[in-house]
CSV table of C-alpha atoms in Angstrom, one decimal:
chain,number,residue,atom,x,y,z
R,1330,MET,CA,-170.5,28.7,164.4
R,1331,ILE,CA,-171.9,26.9,161.7
R,1332,ALA,CA,-171.4,23.9,164.3
R,1333,GLY,CA,-173.2,25.5,166.7
R,1334,GLN,CA,-176.2,26.0,164.9
R,1335,LEU,CA,-176.5,22.6,163.2
R,1336,ASN,CA,-176.3,21.4,166.9
R,1337,ARG,CA,-179.2,23.5,168.0
R,1338,ALA,CA,-181.2,22.8,165.4
R,1339,HIS,CA,-181.0,19.1,166.0
R,1340,GLY,CA,-181.7,19.6,169.5
R,1341,ALA,CA,-185.2,21.2,168.2
R,1342,LEU,CA,-185.6,17.8,166.5
R,1343,VAL,CA,-184.8,16.0,169.2
R,1344,GLU,CA,-187.3,18.3,171.2
R,1345,LEU,CA,-190.3,17.4,168.4
R,1346,ALA,CA,-189.4,13.5,168.7
R,1347,ALA,CA,-189.9,13.8,172.1
R,1348,GLY,CA,-193.4,15.1,171.7
R,1349,LEU,CA,-194.0,12.8,169.1
R,1350,LEU,CA,-192.9,10.2,172.1
R,1351,GLU,CA,-194.9,11.3,175.0
R,1352,GLY,CA,-198.5,12.1,173.0
R,1353,GLY,CA,-198.3,9.0,170.3
R,1354,TYR,CA,-198.3,12.0,167.9
R,1355,TRP,CA,-196.9,9.9,164.9
R,1356,GLY,CA,-199.9,8.3,164.6
R,1357,ASP,CA,-201.3,5.1,163.2
R,1358,GLY,CA,-201.8,6.5,159.3
R,1359,GLY,CA,-199.3,4.1,157.6
R,1360,PHE,CA,-196.2,5.1,159.8
R,1361,ARG,CA,-194.8,2.1,161.4
R,1362,SER,CA,-192.8,3.7,164.0
R,1363,PRO,CA,-191.7,7.6,165.3
R,1364,GLU,CA,-188.4,6.8,163.4
R,1365,HIS,CA,-190.5,5.9,159.9
R,1366,TRP,CA,-192.2,9.5,161.0
R,1367,LEU,CA,-189.1,11.1,161.1
R,1368,VAL,CA,-187.7,9.6,158.1
R,1369,VAL,CA,-190.6,10.7,155.6
R,1370,ARG,CA,-191.3,14.1,157.3
R,1371,ALA,CA,-187.8,15.1,158.2
R,1372,GLY,CA,-185.7,13.5,155.5
R,1373,LEU,CA,-183.6,11.9,157.9
R,1374,SER,CA,-181.8,8.4,157.1
R,1375,PRO,CA,-183.0,5.1,159.0
R,1376,ALA,CA,-179.4,5.9,161.2
R,1377,ARG,CA,-180.3,9.3,161.7
R,1378,ALA,CA,-184.2,9.2,162.8
R,1379,ALA,CA,-183.1,6.2,165.3
R,1380,ASP,CA,-180.5,8.2,166.5
R,1381,VAL,CA,-183.3,10.8,167.2
R,1382,VAL,CA,-185.0,9.0,169.0
R,1383,ARG,CA,-182.7,7.4,171.2
R,1384,ILE,CA,-182.1,10.7,172.1
R,1385,ALA,CA,-185.3,11.7,172.5
R,1386,ARG,CA,-186.1,8.8,174.6
R,1387,ARG,CA,-183.4,9.4,177.4
R,1388,ARG,CA,-184.4,12.9,177.2
R,1389,ASP,CA,-185.2,13.0,180.7
R,1390,GLY,CA,-182.6,10.7,182.4
R,1391,LEU,CA,-179.9,12.7,180.6
R,1392,PRO,CA,-180.7,16.3,181.3
R,1393,ASP,CA,-177.3,17.4,180.9
R,1394,ALA,CA,-176.8,15.7,177.6
R,1395,ALA,CA,-180.1,16.8,176.4
R,1396,ASP,CA,-179.0,20.7,177.4
R,1397,ALA,CA,-176.0,20.8,176.0
R,1398,LEU,CA,-177.5,19.2,172.8
R,1399,ALA,CA,-179.8,22.2,172.5
R,1400,ALA,CA,-177.3,25.1,173.5
R,1401,GLY,CA,-175.6,23.5,170.2
R,1402,GLU,CA,-172.5,22.3,172.4
R,1403,LEU,CA,-172.5,18.7,171.5
R,1404,SER,CA,-173.6,17.5,167.8
R,1405,VAL,CA,-176.5,14.9,167.6
R,1406,ASP,CA,-174.0,12.2,166.9
R,1407,GLN,CA,-172.4,12.8,170.1
R,1408,ALA,CA,-175.7,13.1,172.1
R,1409,ALA,CA,-176.7,9.9,170.5
R,1410,VAL,CA,-173.2,8.3,172.5
R,1411,LEU,CA,-174.0,9.0,175.4
R,1412,ALA,CA,-177.9,8.1,174.8
R,1413,ARG,CA,-176.8,4.5,173.8
R,1414,HIS,CA,-173.6,3.8,176.6
R,1415,ALA,CA,-174.3,6.8,179.5
R,1416,ARG,CA,-176.1,5.7,182.9
R,1417,ALA,CA,-178.5,8.2,184.5
R,1418,ASP,CA,-176.3,8.4,187.9
R,1419,HIS,CA,-173.3,9.5,185.7
R,1420,GLN,CA,-174.5,11.6,182.8
R,1421,GLY,CA,-173.4,14.9,184.5
R,1422,GLY,CA,-169.6,13.6,183.9
R,1423,MET,CA,-170.4,12.3,180.7
R,1424,ALA,CA,-171.5,15.1,178.9
R,1425,ARG,CA,-168.8,17.1,180.6
R,1426,PHE,CA,-166.2,14.8,178.5
R,1427,ALA,CA,-168.2,14.9,175.5
R,1428,ARG,CA,-168.0,18.3,174.9
R,1429,SER,CA,-163.9,18.0,174.6
R,1430,ALA,CA,-164.5,14.5,172.8
R,1431,ALA,CA,-164.7,13.5,169.1
R,1432,VAL,CA,-167.0,10.5,168.5
R,1433,PRO,CA,-165.0,7.7,167.8
R,1434,GLN,CA,-163.0,8.5,171.3
R,1435,LEU,CA,-166.4,8.7,172.8
R,1436,ARG,CA,-167.5,5.3,171.6
R,1437,GLN,CA,-164.6,3.8,172.5
R,1438,ALA,CA,-164.4,5.5,176.8
R,1439,LEU,CA,-168.2,4.9,177.2
R,1440,SER,CA,-168.1,1.3,176.1
R,1441,ARG,CA,-165.6,0.4,178.3
R,1442,SER,CA,-165.9,3.1,181.2
R,1443,VAL,CA,-166.0,1.1,184.8
R,1444,PHE,CA,-167.7,3.5,186.8
R,1445,VAL,CA,-166.9,5.0,190.5
R,1446,ASP,CA,-169.6,3.9,193.3
R,1447,SER,CA,-171.0,1.8,190.7
R,1448,PRO,CA,-173.3,-1.3,191.7
R,1449,ALA,CA,-171.5,-5.0,192.3
R,1450,VAL,CA,-173.0,-5.4,188.7
R,1451,PRO,CA,-173.0,-2.2,186.8
R,1452,ALA,CA,-175.8,-1.6,183.9
R,1453,THR,CA,-173.6,-1.5,181.0
R,1454,GLN,CA,-172.8,-5.1,181.5
R,1455,HIS,CA,-176.2,-5.9,181.8
R,1456,ASP,CA,-176.5,-4.4,178.3
R,1457,ARG,CA,-173.5,-6.3,177.1
R,1458,ALA,CA,-174.8,-9.4,178.2
R,1459,ASP,CA,-177.9,-8.7,175.9
R,1460,GLN,CA,-176.5,-7.8,173.3
R,1461,ALA,CA,-174.7,-10.7,173.3
R,1462,ALA,CA,-177.5,-13.2,173.3
R,1463,ALA,CA,-179.2,-11.2,170.8
R,1464,LYS,CA,-180.9,-12.9,167.7
R,1465,PRO,CA,-178.4,-13.2,164.2
R,1466,ASP,CA,-178.8,-9.9,162.1
R,1467,LEU,CA,-178.1,-9.8,158.5
R,1468,THR,CA,-178.4,-7.0,156.2
R,1469,MET,CA,-177.4,-7.0,152.2
R,1470,HIS,CA,-177.4,-4.3,149.9
R,1471,TYR,CA,-176.6,-2.7,146.9
R,1472,ASP,CA,-174.3,0.5,146.7
R,1473,GLU,CA,-173.8,2.9,143.7
R,1474,VAL,CA,-171.2,1.0,141.7
R,1475,GLY,CA,-173.3,-2.1,141.8
R,1476,ARG,CA,-171.3,-4.2,144.2
R,1477,PHE,CA,-172.9,-6.4,146.4
R,1478,HIS,CA,-172.8,-6.0,150.4
R,1479,LEU,CA,-173.5,-8.1,153.2
R,1480,ARG,CA,-173.3,-8.0,157.1
R,1481,TYR,CA,-173.9,-10.5,159.6
R,1482,CYS,CA,-173.7,-10.5,163.6
R,1483,ALA,CA,-174.8,-13.6,166.1
R,1484,PRO,CA,-174.1,-15.0,169.2
R,1485,ALA,CA,-170.6,-16.5,169.6
R,1486,GLU,CA,-172.0,-19.9,169.4
R,1487,VAL,CA,-173.9,-19.7,165.8
R,1488,GLY,CA,-170.6,-17.4,164.6
R,1489,ALA,CA,-168.4,-20.2,165.6
R,1490,LEU,CA,-170.5,-22.8,163.4
R,1491,VAL,CA,-170.7,-20.0,160.5
R,1492,GLU,CA,-167.4,-19.9,160.8
R,1493,GLN,CA,-166.2,-23.3,160.2
R,1494,ALA,CA,-168.4,-24.0,157.4
R,1495,VAL,CA,-167.0,-20.8,155.6
R,1496,LYS,CA,-163.4,-22.4,156.3
R,1497,GLU,CA,-164.7,-25.9,155.3
R,1498,ALA,CA,-165.7,-24.2,151.7
R,1499,LYS,CA,-162.7,-22.4,151.7
R,1500,ASP,CA,-160.5,-25.9,152.1
R,1501,ALA,CA,-162.5,-27.4,149.9
R,1502,LEU,CA,-161.9,-25.2,146.7
R,1503,PHE,CA,-158.6,-25.1,147.7
R,1504,THR,CA,-158.6,-29.0,147.4
R,1505,ALA,CA,-160.4,-28.6,144.2
R,1506,SER,CA,-157.9,-26.4,142.6
R,1507,GLY,CA,-155.3,-28.8,142.7
R,1508,ALA,CA,-151.8,-27.7,141.6
R,1509,THR,CA,-153.6,-24.9,139.8
R,1510,GLY,CA,-151.8,-22.8,143.0
R,1511,THR,CA,-154.9,-20.5,143.1
R,1512,SER,CA,-155.7,-19.8,146.8
R,1513,PRO,CA,-159.6,-19.0,147.4
R,1514,SER,CA,-160.2,-16.2,150.0
R,1515,TYR,CA,-163.0,-16.5,152.4
R,1516,ALA,CA,-164.9,-14.4,150.0
R,1517,ASP,CA,-164.8,-17.2,147.4
R,1518,ALA,CA,-166.0,-19.3,150.3
R,1519,VAL,CA,-169.2,-17.7,150.5
R,1520,ALA,CA,-169.8,-17.9,147.0
R,1521,GLU,CA,-169.0,-21.8,147.5
R,1522,MET,CA,-172.2,-21.7,150.2
R,1523,ALA,CA,-174.4,-20.4,148.1
R,1524,GLN,CA,-173.7,-22.5,145.0
R,1525,ARG,CA,-173.8,-25.7,147.2
R,1526,SER,CA,-177.4,-24.5,148.9
R,1527,LEU,CA,-178.8,-23.7,145.7
R,1528,ALA,CA,-177.4,-26.9,143.9
R,1529,SER,CA,-179.2,-28.9,146.3
R,1530,ILE,CA,-183.0,-27.5,145.0
R,1531,GLU,CA,-184.7,-30.7,143.5
R,1532,SER,CA,-188.2,-29.2,142.6
R,1533,THR,CA,-188.1,-26.9,139.5
R,1534,SER,CA,-190.2,-24.6,140.5
R,1535,ARG,CA,-188.3,-23.9,144.3
R,1536,ALA,CA,-185.3,-23.8,142.1
R,1537,ALA,CA,-186.9,-21.0,139.3
R,1538,HIS,CA,-187.8,-18.6,142.6
R,1539,TYR,CA,-183.9,-19.0,143.8
R,1540,ARG,CA,-182.8,-18.6,140.2
R,1541,VAL,CA,-181.1,-15.2,139.4
R,1542,TYR,CA,-182.2,-12.6,136.8
R,1543,VAL,CA,-180.0,-10.3,134.5
R,1544,HIS,CA,-181.9,-7.9,132.8
R,1545,LEU,CA,-180.4,-7.1,129.2
R,1546,SER,CA,-181.1,-3.7,127.5
R,1547,THR,CA,-180.0,-1.4,125.2
R,1548,ASP,CA,-179.5,1.1,128.2
R,1549,GLY,CA,-177.1,-2.0,129.7
R,1550,ALA,CA,-177.2,-4.4,132.6
R,1551,TRP,CA,-178.1,-5.3,136.0
R,1552,VAL,CA,-178.8,-8.0,138.4
R,1553,GLY,CA,-182.7,-8.2,139.1
R,1554,GLY,CA,-183.6,-5.8,142.4
R,1555,GLY,CA,-179.7,-4.8,142.4
R,1556,GLY,CA,-177.3,-2.9,140.8
R,1557,ALA,CA,-175.5,-2.6,137.7
R,1558,ILE,CA,-172.9,-5.1,136.0
R,1559,THR,CA,-170.2,-4.5,133.4
R,1560,PRO,CA,-171.0,-5.4,130.1
R,1561,ALA,CA,-168.2,-7.9,130.4
R,1562,THR,CA,-170.0,-9.9,133.2
R,1563,ALA,CA,-173.0,-8.9,131.2
R,1564,ALA,CA,-171.8,-11.5,128.3
R,1565,ARG,CA,-170.3,-14.0,130.5
R,1566,PHE,CA,-174.2,-14.2,131.5
R,1567,GLY,CA,-175.7,-14.5,128.0
R,1568,CYS,CA,-173.3,-17.2,126.9
R,1569,ASP,CA,-174.6,-19.5,129.5
R,1570,GLY,CA,-178.0,-18.3,130.6
R,1571,ILE,CA,-181.2,-18.9,129.5
R,1572,VAL,CA,-183.0,-15.8,127.4
R,1573,GLN,CA,-186.7,-14.6,128.0
R,1574,PRO,CA,-187.5,-12.2,125.5
R,1575,LEU,CA,-189.6,-9.3,126.9
R,1576,TRP,CA,-192.1,-7.6,124.4
R,1577,GLU,CA,-193.0,-4.0,124.5
R,1578,THR,CA,-196.1,-2.0,123.3
R,1579,GLN,CA,-195.3,2.0,123.4
R,1580,GLY,CA,-192.3,1.1,125.4
R,1581,ARG,CA,-194.4,-0.8,128.0
R,1582,PRO,CA,-194.2,-4.4,128.7
R,1583,VAL,CA,-197.0,-6.2,127.5
R,1584,SER,CA,-199.7,-7.5,130.5
R,1585,VAL,CA,-202.5,-9.7,130.2
R,1586,GLY,CA,-205.2,-7.4,131.3
R,1587,ARG,CA,-208.5,-9.3,133.2
R,1588,ASN,CA,-207.3,-12.5,131.7
R,1589,GLN,CA,-205.1,-13.4,134.8
R,1590,ARG,CA,-205.5,-12.4,138.3
R,1591,ILE,CA,-202.7,-13.6,139.8
R,1592,VAL,CA,-199.7,-11.9,138.6
R,1593,PRO,CA,-197.7,-14.2,136.2
R,1594,PRO,CA,-194.0,-14.8,137.1
R,1595,ARG,CA,-192.1,-12.5,135.0
R,1596,THR,CA,-194.4,-9.6,135.1
R,1597,ARG,CA,-193.6,-10.1,138.7
R,1598,ARG,CA,-190.0,-9.6,138.8
R,1599,LEU,CA,-189.9,-6.8,136.4
R,1600,ILE,CA,-192.3,-4.7,139.2
R,1601,GLU,CA,-190.0,-6.0,141.9
R,1602,ASP,CA,-187.1,-4.7,139.9
R,1603,ARG,CA,-189.0,-1.5,139.0
R,1604,ASP,CA,-189.7,-0.9,142.5
R,1605,ARG,CA,-186.6,-2.5,144.3
R,1606,GLY,CA,-188.9,-2.9,147.8
R,1607,CYS,CA,-191.8,-1.4,149.4
R,1608,ARG,CA,-193.1,1.7,147.9
R,1609,PHE,CA,-195.0,3.1,150.8
R,1610,PRO,CA,-192.7,6.6,151.7
R,1611,GLY,CA,-189.7,5.7,153.9
R,1612,CYS,CA,-190.1,2.2,154.1
R,1613,ALA,CA,-187.1,0.5,154.1
R,1614,ALA,CA,-188.7,-3.5,153.4
R,1615,ARG,CA,-187.2,-4.7,150.2
R,1616,ARG,CA,-187.5,-8.8,150.7
R,1617,PHE,CA,-191.2,-10.7,150.5
R,1618,VAL,CA,-193.1,-8.1,149.0
R,1619,GLU,CA,-196.7,-8.4,147.7
R,1620,ILE,CA,-197.5,-7.3,144.6
R,1621,HIS,CA,-200.8,-5.1,144.8
R,1622,HIS,CA,-203.7,-4.1,142.2
R,1623,LEU,CA,-203.9,-0.4,142.6
R,1624,ASP,CA,-207.2,-0.9,141.0
R,1625,HIS,CA,-209.0,-3.9,142.6
R,1626,TRP,CA,-209.7,-7.1,140.6
R,1627,ALA,CA,-213.4,-7.2,141.8
R,1628,ASP,CA,-214.0,-3.4,140.9
R,1629,GLY,CA,-212.5,-4.2,137.4
R,1630,GLY,CA,-208.7,-3.7,137.6
R,1631,ALA,CA,-206.2,-5.5,135.3
R,1632,THR,CA,-203.1,-7.2,135.9
R,1633,ASP,CA,-200.7,-4.8,134.3
R,1634,TYR,CA,-197.4,-3.5,134.7
R,1635,ASP,CA,-198.3,0.2,135.3
R,1636,ARG,CA,-201.0,-0.9,137.5
R,1637,GLN,CA,-199.8,-2.9,140.3
R,1638,VAL,CA,-196.8,-2.2,143.0
R,1639,SER,CA,-194.9,-3.3,145.8
R,1640,LEU,CA,-195.5,-3.2,149.1
R,1641,CYS,CA,-194.8,-5.5,152.1
R,1642,PRO,CA,-197.1,-7.5,154.1
R,1643,PHE,CA,-197.3,-4.4,156.8
R,1644,HIS,CA,-197.9,-1.5,154.4
R,1645,HIS,CA,-200.3,-3.7,152.1
R,1646,ASP,CA,-202.5,-4.7,155.2
R,1647,ALA,CA,-202.8,-0.9,156.5
R,1648,HIS,CA,-204.4,-0.3,153.0
R,1649,HIS,CA,-207.0,-3.0,153.4
R,1650,ARG,CA,-208.2,-1.9,156.4
R,1651,GLY,CA,-208.5,1.3,154.9
R,1652,ASP,CA,-205.5,3.3,156.5
R,1653,VAL,CA,-204.2,4.4,153.2
R,1654,THR,CA,-205.1,4.9,149.9
R,1655,ILE,CA,-202.4,4.3,147.0
R,1656,SER,CA,-203.3,5.4,143.8
R,1657,GLY,CA,-201.6,7.2,140.3
R,1658,ASP,CA,-198.2,5.7,137.9
R,1659,PRO,CA,-195.9,3.8,139.7
R,1660,THR,CA,-194.2,3.8,136.2
R,1661,ARG,CA,-193.1,7.5,136.8
R,1662,PRO,CA,-191.5,9.0,139.8
R,1663,GLY,CA,-193.5,11.2,141.9
R,1664,GLN,CA,-196.7,10.2,140.7
R,1665,LEU,CA,-197.4,7.5,143.3
R,1666,ARG,CA,-199.7,8.9,145.8
R,1667,VAL,CA,-199.9,7.9,149.4
R,1668,THR,CA,-202.8,9.3,151.2
R,1669,ASN,CA,-204.1,8.4,154.9
R,1670,ARG,CA,-208.0,8.0,155.8
R,1671,TYR,CA,-208.4,11.9,155.7
R,1672,GLY,CA,-207.1,12.5,152.4
R,1673,LEU,CA,-203.7,14.3,153.6
R,1674,ARG,CA,-200.6,13.2,151.6
R,1675,LEU,CA,-198.0,11.0,153.2
R,1676,GLY,CA,-194.5,11.8,151.9
R,1677,PRO,CA,-192.1,14.2,152.7
R,1678,PRO,CA,-192.8,18.0,153.6
R,1679,ASP,CA,-193.6,19.9,150.0
R,1680,ARG,CA,-192.0,23.7,149.1
R,1681,ALA,CA,-194.5,25.6,150.9
R,1682,GLU,CA,-194.0,23.4,154.5
R,1683,LEU,CA,-190.2,23.9,154.2
R,1684,ALA,CA,-190.8,27.8,153.4
R,1685,VAL,CA,-189.6,30.4,156.2
R,1686,PRO,CA,-192.3,32.5,157.4
R,1687,ALA,CA,-192.6,36.1,155.2
R,1688,ASP,CA,-191.4,37.8,158.8
R,1689,GLY,CA,-188.4,35.7,158.4
R,1690,ASP,CA,-189.4,33.8,162.2
R,1691,PRO,CA,-188.2,30.4,161.4
R,1692,HIS,CA,-190.2,29.2,164.7
R,1693,PRO,CA,-193.9,30.6,164.6
R,1694,GLU,CA,-196.3,29.9,167.8
R,1695,GLU,CA,-197.4,26.8,167.5
R,1696,SER,CA,-201.2,26.1,168.4
R,1697,PRO,CA,-201.5,23.9,171.6
R,1698,PRO,CA,-201.3,20.1,170.7
R,1699,TYR,CA,-204.9,18.1,170.0
R,1700,ALA,CA,-206.5,16.4,173.1
R,1701,SER,CA,-207.2,12.7,172.8
R,1702,PRO,CA,-211.2,12.1,172.8
R,1703,SER,CA,-209.9,8.6,174.8
R,1704,GLY,CA,-207.6,10.9,177.4
R,1705,GLY,CA,-204.8,8.4,176.0
R,1706,PRO,CA,-202.3,8.5,173.6
R,1707,MET,CA,-203.7,10.7,170.2
R,1708,ARG,CA,-204.0,8.6,166.7
R,1709,ALA,CA,-204.7,9.9,163.6
R,1710,ARG,CA,-208.3,8.2,163.5
R,1711,ASP,CA,-209.3,10.3,166.7
R,1712,VAL,CA,-209.1,13.8,164.9
R,1713,GLU,CA,-209.6,14.8,161.3
R,1714,PHE,CA,-206.9,16.8,159.5
R,1715,VAL,CA,-207.3,18.8,157.1
R,1716,PRO,CA,-204.3,20.8,155.1
R,1717,ASP,CA,-203.5,24.1,156.1
R,1718,HIS,CA,-204.3,26.4,153.3
R,1719,HIS,CA,-208.0,25.2,154.5
R,1720,VAL,CA,-207.8,27.0,157.6
R,1721,PRO,CA,-208.8,30.4,157.8
R,1722,ASP,CA,-205.6,33.2,159.0
R,1723,ARG,CA,-205.4,33.1,162.7
R,1724,PRO,CA,-203.9,36.3,164.0
R,1725,ARG,CA,-200.1,35.7,165.2
R,1726,VAL,CA,-199.5,36.3,169.0
R,1727,ARG,CA,-195.7,37.0,169.7
R,1728,ALA,CA,-194.5,36.5,173.0
R,1729,SER,CA,-192.4,39.9,174.3
R,1730,SER,CA,-188.6,39.2,175.5
R,1731,PRO,CA,-187.7,39.8,179.5
């Protein structure tokens, strides 16, 4: 029963996503995509938001799967596999099969399917060719215990080049170990490749830019912008590293005020480590961020640690265009406020928005969507939205059951 309720709730979320896509209602108030909108407003992970949008985009082409999800007979993960692999001319049989297949088995079956009465070149073969030739992709992150994770995928010819480079580095480590008897791993080889790359930098400024910084404090130690490290590792860094003291006043780093407009390198490192990426709600950008003055320099703003915030280029440009406004204290959790051009706060729904209406109806009648003045997809600039508490109460009309 609970699984069916969860499936039906996800079905309603897919319907919402379909409406966002069809009308363009996710707007332009700093949201990069419908997936980004769902990450912020529905509290989904980027991966789950991508699944919901994928299902919504193929809802009309996979009616049996959409109906099964809405009826609670399929989970959102099962429907996402269908949205990724199912062909429209086989969707009925695939939806029936999905009802009795776990997600791993469903992925295996659909990714290798041979369709009856299919064209000479099935669509799935085109999809596989496109995926095989896609550009290389690499992701990096630190987990909750401070370990670094690296994932890389690439076309076969590029992968073969990387594979040979890793093998060569592993062989070089084995040769250098001599009679010690140690056997380096491929993971050791990746670290060796990184050491070689950084050691080849001749410019002092570039070397400083790509130096590894470790933060040491009475609360522990951690890699700049990354995860915590053990006391033993911190002690090893401290033995052969360069220590740069940080002076604080009342618990906050000493800043330069208006003496400098450009953020000093040390202050920039502190801000990037504090923010861990773009501070716009739901933005997943973590690298190549820009430091933004909350109080513009031309208006008397200072280059202080607590008056600057990290933004990705996309959201930094959106702010300077006037699409979003950023204010508050970036050093205190939940105190940074981001609003759109109409003054509406951008962020997860508050408790009032999540609360069930007093009469217990979780699906009150919705008002008809706004019509775009231009006749095309509506954007946030086309209409002024105001908070619900500013709108006079309207009598609710309930449709009678047949």
